[in-house]
XYZ file of C-alpha atoms in Angstrom:
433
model
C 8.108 -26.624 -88.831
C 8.146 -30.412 -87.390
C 9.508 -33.551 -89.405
C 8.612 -36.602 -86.912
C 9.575 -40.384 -88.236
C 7.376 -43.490 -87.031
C 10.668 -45.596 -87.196
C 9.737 -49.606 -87.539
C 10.512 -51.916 -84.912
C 14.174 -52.870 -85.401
C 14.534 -56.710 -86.053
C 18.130 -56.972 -86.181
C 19.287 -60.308 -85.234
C 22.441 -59.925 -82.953
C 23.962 -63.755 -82.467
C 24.712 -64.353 -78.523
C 22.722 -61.356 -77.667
C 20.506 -63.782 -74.964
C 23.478 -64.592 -73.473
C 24.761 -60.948 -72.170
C 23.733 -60.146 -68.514
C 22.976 -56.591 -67.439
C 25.256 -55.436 -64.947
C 24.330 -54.710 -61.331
C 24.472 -51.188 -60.630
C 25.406 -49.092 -57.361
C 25.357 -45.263 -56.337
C 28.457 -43.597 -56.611
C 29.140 -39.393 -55.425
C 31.792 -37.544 -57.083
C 33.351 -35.221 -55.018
C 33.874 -31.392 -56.599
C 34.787 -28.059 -55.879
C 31.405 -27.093 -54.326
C 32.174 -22.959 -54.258
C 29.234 -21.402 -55.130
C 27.482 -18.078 -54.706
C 25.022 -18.134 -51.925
C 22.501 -15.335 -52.425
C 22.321 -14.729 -55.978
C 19.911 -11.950 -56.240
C 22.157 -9.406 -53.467
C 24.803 -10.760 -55.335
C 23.316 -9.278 -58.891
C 22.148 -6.468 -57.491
C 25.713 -5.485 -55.725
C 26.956 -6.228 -59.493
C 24.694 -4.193 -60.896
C 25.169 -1.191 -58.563
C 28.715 -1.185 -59.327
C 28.642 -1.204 -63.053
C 25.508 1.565 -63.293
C 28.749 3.821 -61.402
C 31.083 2.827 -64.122
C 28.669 3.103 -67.425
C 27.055 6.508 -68.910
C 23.674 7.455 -67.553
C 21.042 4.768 -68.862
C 17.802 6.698 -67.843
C 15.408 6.576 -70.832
C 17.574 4.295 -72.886
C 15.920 1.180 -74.418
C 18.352 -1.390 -73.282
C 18.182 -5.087 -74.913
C 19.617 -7.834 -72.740
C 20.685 -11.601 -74.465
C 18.863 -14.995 -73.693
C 20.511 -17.811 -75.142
C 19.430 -21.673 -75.061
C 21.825 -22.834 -72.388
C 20.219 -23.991 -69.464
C 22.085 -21.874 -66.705
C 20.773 -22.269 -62.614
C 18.347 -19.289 -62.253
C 18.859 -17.462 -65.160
C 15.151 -16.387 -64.790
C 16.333 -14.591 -61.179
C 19.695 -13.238 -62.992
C 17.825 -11.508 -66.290
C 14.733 -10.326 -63.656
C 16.906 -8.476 -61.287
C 19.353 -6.820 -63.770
C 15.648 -5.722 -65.184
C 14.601 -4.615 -61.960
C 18.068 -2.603 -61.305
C 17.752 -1.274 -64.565
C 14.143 0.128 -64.318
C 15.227 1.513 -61.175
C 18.185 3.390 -62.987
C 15.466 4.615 -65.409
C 16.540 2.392 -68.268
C 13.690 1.074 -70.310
C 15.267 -2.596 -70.565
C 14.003 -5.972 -72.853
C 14.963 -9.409 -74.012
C 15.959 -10.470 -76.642
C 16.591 -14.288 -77.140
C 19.722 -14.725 -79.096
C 20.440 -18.255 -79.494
C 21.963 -18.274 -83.357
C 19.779 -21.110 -85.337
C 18.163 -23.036 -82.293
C 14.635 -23.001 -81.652
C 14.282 -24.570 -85.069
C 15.202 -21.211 -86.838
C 12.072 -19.509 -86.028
C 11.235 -16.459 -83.850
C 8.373 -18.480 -82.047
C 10.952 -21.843 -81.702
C 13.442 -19.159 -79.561
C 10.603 -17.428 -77.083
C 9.608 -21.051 -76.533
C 13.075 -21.836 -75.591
C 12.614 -18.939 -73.281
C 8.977 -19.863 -71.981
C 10.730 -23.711 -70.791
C 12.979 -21.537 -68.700
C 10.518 -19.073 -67.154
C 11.183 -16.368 -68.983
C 7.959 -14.431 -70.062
C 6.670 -10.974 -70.206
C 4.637 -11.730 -67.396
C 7.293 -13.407 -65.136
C 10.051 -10.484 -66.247
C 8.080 -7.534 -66.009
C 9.853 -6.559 -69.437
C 8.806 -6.945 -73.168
C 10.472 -9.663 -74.674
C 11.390 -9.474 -78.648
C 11.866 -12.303 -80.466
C 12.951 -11.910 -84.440
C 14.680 -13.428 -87.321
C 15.480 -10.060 -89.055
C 19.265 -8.974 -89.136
C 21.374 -5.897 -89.748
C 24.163 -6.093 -91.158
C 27.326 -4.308 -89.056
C 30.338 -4.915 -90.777
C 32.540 -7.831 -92.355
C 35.852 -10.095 -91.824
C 39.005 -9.668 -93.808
C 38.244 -13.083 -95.227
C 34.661 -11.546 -96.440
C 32.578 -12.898 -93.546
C 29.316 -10.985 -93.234
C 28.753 -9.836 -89.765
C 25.140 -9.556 -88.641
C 23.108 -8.875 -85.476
C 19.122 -9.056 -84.037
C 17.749 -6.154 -85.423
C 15.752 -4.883 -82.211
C 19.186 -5.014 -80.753
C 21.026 -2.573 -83.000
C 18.128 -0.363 -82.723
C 18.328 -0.077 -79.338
C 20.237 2.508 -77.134
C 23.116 -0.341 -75.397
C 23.408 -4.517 -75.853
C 23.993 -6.357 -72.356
C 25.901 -8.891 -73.387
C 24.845 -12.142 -71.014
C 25.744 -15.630 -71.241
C 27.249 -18.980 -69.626
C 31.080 -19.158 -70.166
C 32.422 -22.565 -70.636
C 34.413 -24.656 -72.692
C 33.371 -25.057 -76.231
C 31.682 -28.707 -77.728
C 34.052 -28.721 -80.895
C 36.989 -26.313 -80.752
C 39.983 -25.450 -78.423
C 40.756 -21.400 -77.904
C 41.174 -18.163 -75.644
C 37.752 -17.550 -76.458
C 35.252 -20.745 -76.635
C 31.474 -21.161 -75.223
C 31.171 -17.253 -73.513
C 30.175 -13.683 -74.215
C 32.641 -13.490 -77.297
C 30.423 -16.546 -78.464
C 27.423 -14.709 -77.953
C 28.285 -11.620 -80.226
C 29.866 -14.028 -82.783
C 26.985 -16.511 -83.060
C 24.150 -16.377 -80.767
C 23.105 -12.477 -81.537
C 23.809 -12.841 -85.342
C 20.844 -15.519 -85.225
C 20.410 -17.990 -87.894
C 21.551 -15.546 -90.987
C 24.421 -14.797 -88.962
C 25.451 -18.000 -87.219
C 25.196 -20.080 -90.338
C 27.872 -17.161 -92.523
C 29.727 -17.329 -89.438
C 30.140 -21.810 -89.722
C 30.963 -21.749 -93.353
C 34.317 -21.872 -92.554
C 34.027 -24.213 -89.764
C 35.242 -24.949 -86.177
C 38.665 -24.857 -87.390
C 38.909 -21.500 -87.592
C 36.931 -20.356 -84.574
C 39.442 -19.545 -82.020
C 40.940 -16.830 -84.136
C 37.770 -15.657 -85.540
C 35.309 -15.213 -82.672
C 37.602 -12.317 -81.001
C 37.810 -10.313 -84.939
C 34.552 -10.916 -84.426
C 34.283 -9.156 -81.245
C 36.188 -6.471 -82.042
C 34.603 -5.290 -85.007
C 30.929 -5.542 -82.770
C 32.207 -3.827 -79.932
C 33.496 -0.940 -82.286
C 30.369 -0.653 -83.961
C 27.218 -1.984 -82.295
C 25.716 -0.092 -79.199
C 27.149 -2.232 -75.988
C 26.357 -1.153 -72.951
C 28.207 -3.941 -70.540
C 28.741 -7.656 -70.285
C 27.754 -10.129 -67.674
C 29.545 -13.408 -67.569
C 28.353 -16.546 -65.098
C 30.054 -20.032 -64.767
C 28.880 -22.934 -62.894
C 30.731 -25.062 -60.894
C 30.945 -29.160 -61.308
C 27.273 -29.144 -59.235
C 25.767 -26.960 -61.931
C 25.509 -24.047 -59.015
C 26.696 -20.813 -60.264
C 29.865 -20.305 -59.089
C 31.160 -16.785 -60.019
C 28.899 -14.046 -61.926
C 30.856 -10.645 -63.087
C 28.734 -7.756 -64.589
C 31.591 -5.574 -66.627
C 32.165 -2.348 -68.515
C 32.148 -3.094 -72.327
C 36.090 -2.541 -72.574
C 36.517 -5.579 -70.041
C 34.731 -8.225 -71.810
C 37.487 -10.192 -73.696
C 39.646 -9.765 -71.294
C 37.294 -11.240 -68.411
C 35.612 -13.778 -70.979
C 39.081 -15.383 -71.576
C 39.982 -15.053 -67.684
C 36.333 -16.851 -66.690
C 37.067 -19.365 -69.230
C 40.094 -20.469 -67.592
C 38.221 -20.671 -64.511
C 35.209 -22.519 -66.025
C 37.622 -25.912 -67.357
C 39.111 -26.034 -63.885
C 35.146 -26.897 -62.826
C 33.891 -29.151 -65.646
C 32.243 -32.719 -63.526
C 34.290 -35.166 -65.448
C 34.697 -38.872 -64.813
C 36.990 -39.229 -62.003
C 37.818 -42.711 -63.407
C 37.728 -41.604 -66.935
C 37.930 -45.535 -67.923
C 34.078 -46.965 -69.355
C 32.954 -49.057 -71.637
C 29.191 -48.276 -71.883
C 28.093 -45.225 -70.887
C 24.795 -44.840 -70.794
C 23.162 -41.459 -70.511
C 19.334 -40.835 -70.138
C 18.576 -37.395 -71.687
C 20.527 -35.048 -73.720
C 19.488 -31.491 -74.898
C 20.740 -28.087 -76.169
C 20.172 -26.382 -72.844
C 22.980 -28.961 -71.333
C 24.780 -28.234 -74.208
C 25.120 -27.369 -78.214
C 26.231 -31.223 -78.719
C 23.621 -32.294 -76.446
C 26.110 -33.701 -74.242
C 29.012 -32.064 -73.312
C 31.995 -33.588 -75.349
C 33.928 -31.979 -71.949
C 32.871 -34.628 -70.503
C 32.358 -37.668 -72.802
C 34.809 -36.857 -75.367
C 32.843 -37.406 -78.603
C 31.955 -34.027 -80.433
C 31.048 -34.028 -84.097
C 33.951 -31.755 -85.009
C 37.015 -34.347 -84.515
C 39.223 -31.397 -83.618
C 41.546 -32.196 -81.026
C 40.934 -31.785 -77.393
C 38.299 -33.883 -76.576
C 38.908 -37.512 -77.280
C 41.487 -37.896 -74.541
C 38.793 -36.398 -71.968
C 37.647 -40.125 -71.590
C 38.473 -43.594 -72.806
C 34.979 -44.160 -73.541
C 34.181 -47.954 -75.881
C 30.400 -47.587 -76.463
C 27.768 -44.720 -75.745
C 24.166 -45.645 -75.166
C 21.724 -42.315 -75.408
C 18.087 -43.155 -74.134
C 16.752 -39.862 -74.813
C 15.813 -36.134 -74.925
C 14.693 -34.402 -72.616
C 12.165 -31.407 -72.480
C 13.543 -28.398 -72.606
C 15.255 -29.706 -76.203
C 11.865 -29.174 -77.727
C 13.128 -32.310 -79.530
C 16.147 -30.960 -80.958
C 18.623 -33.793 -80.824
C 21.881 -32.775 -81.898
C 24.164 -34.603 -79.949
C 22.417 -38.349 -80.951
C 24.883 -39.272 -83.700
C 27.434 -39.186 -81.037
C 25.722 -42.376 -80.173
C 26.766 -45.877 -80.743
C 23.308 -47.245 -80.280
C 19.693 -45.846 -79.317
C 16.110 -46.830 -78.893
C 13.290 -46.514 -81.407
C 11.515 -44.598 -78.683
C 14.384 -41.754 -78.736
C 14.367 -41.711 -82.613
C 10.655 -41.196 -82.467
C 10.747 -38.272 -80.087
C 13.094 -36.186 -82.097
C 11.664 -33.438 -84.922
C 14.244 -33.938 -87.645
C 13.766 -30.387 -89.156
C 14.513 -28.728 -86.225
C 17.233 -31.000 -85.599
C 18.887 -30.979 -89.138
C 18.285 -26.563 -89.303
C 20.697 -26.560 -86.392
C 23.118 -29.411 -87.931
C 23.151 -27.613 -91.396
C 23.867 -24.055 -89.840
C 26.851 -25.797 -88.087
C 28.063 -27.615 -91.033
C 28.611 -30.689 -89.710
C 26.269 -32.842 -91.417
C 27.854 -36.096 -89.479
C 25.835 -34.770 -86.721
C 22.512 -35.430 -88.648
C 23.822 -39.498 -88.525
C 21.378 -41.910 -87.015
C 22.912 -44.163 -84.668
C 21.846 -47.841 -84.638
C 18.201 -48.530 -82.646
C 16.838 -50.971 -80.780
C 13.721 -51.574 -79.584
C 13.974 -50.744 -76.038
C 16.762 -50.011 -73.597
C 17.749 -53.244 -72.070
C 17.979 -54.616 -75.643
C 20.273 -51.498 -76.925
C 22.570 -52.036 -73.482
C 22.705 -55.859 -74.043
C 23.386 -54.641 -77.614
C 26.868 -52.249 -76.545
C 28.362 -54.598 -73.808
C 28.154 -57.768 -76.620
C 29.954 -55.595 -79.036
C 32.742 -54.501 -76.429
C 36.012 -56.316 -78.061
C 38.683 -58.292 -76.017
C 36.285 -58.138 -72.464
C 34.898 -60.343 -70.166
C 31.155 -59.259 -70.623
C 30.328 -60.118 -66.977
C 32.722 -57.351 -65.946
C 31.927 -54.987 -68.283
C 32.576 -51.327 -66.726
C 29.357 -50.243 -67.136
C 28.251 -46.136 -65.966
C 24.948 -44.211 -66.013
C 24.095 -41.157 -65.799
C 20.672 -38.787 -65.963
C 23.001 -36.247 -67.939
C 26.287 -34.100 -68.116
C 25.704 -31.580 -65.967
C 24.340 -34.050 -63.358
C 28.000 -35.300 -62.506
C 27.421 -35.682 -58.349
C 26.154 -39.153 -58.222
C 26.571 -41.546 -60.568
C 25.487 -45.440 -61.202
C 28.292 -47.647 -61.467
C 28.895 -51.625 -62.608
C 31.237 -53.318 -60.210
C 33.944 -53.850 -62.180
C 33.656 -50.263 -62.617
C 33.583 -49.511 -58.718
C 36.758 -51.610 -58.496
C 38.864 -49.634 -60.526
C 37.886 -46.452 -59.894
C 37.927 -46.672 -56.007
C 41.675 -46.264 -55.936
C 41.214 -42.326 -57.477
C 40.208 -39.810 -54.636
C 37.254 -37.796 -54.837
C 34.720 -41.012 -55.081
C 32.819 -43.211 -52.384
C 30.111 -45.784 -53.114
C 26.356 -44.602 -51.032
C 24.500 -47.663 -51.667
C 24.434 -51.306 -52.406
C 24.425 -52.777 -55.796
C 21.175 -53.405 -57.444
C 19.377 -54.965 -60.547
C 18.228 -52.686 -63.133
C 14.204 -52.148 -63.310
C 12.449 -52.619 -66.611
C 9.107 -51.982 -66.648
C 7.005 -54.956 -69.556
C 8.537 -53.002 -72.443
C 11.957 -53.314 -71.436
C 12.554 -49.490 -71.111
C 15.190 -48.512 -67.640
C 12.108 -47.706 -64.953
């Protein structure tokens, strides 16, 4: 299922446009929290010994461990080893991927999603199971079907794995975690879309009824919760008993929005970011860091005082999914040719938020669309437009910066320029080399 549209050549005339000079740009490192945990493997394994202790004896049991579509630093050596300790315990462990309606809705879209981040059979030493089909476990008070994988209720104990961080569109005790995952990503797209009907609104005091009803009835076996600091290292990783996973989901939360890599100058007027994709995050971006989300709930618009966003692209893993793009003041036709619109809108429409299947103005190539969002800055100089670029959200470390930019934001601690400021290269089509 692939949609792909040979958008024409944009011929918009923009009066003054040849006038508007592209900023210089320089280098500039953020400095973060850089706690992380050094040995990743002992440290799963020491995890791992401690919970097999806590939990009933596993050997023999067919236990089916989560996957989602969040790009998280090593997950490949995190779901391996728990495999590994598992086997050792006896267990007879697999994967499932449980990602609600990404991977355009299909079971072969969500073991691709898997394949882009080393996770195979072959590399896991596990079977992995990838299906559409449902069960359904119980319902809300407000008639909300609750659904999860079927291989998962059939097996003997769920491990419960995921990145905990804040959410893209809502504010709660329980956002972007392993209360997400039972909500949303193991219900799959049956699930995830009953679960949206009501919208983001209502999330924070839905996901945990939610949770309780799964963890009552569904076979869970334990929970393991990572978060990553600002340097997208993994920064803490907990394996816990199923009766401790609210409780450590909303603690690791906390923990996680002390370590999102925002602007330290949170001041722009084009920002200009070079790939977006839903393993960075469901928006594509991370509205944690740029403020625009699709929702409009509040929370996110005071992140950053942000006048015009320039997307260039997608990047890989996204398997052209580009939720996240009508976020977008303006674009290239190169972006807008890259993305597959029915994957794209089958995530939108589970979500409900059709605003995010907008198309955000194009030009022809990226020089053009950033000439395009400094000349419709209001009330500016253009010549000291504050211009930033970066490769993505969850590269927050080292930045480009205008000067005018640089200026400002040299006053706030935590920055330091680490080179000189350059031209931009475009190569004969006038794309950012």
């Amino acid at each position: 299922m692939s949609m792909f549209i040979d958008f024409p050549e944009s011929h918009v005339v923009v009066q003054g446009i040849e006038k508007i000079k592209v900023p210089k740009l320089a280098k500039m490192r953020q400095i973060y929290d850089a706690e992380k945990i050094e040995d990743l493997g002992v440290h799963v394994r020491r995890e791992m010994e401690k919970t097999l202790k806590e939990i009933p004896d596993v050997r023999e049991k067919r236990l089916c461990i989560t996957a989602g579509s969040r790009g998280i630093p090593d997950l490949a050596l995190i779901i391996r080893t728990v495999c590994e300790e598992l086997k050792r315990a006896g267990a007879k462990p697999f994967i499932i991927p449980a990602m609600g309606s990404h991977g355009g809705g299909t079971a072969q879209g969500q073991k691709e999603y898997l394949e882009g981040f080393g996770i195979t059979e072959e590399s896991m030493g596990v079977p992995i199971l990838s299906s559409m089909e449902v069960v359904k476990y119980g319902e809300l008070d407000d008639g909300t079907d609750l659904y999860v994988d079927k291989y998962a209720w059939e097996s003997d104990g769920i491990i419960v794995l995921n990145k905990v961080k804040p959410h893209t569109d809502f504010r709660g005790r329980h956002e972007s975690g392993m209360a997400k995952m039972i909500a949303i990503g193991l219900a799959k797209h049956v699930g995830a879309a009953s679960f949206h009907t009501r919208g983001f609104a209502s999330f924070a005091e839905r996901i945990p009824k939610v949770c309780n009803v799964f963890l009552e009835k569904c076979p869970v076996a334990f929970g393991v919760a990572v978060v990553q600091n600002a340097y997208d290292h993994i920064s803490e990783l907990e394996i816990m008993v199923p009766g401790k996973i609210m409780e450590r989901d909303a603690a690791l939360l906390e923990i996680a929005k002390r370590k999102v890599a925002g602007f330290k100058y949170p001041h722009i007027d084009v920002l200009v970011i070079d790939e977006i994709g839903k393993n960075i995050s469901g928006n594509g971006h991370d509205p944690n860091v740029t403020g625009r989300n699709n929702s409009g709930l509040p929370g996110f618009k005071e992140v950053l005082d942000l006048k015009k966003l320039f997307i260039r692209g997608l990047n890989k893993e996204t398997h052209h999914n580009a939720c996240g793009l009508a976020c977008a003041d303006v674009t290239t036709v190169r972006c807008l040719r890259d993305v597959d619109w029915d994957t794209t809108w089958t995530n939108v429409a589970s979500c409900t938020q059709l605003n995010g299947a907008y198309i955000p103005m194009y030009m022809n190539n990226d020089e053009d669309a950033l000439k395009l969002a400094i000349k419709t800055l209001n009330g500016i100089d253009y010549e000291k437009a504050k211009v930033v670029r970066i490769k993505d959200t969850l590269h927050m470390g080292e930045i480009e910066v205008s000067k005018s930019y640089w200026e400002e934001a040299k006053q706030v601690e935590g920055v330091e320029l680490i080179s000189e400021f350059r031209e931009i290269s475009f190569d004969e089509e006038g794309y950012m080399i």
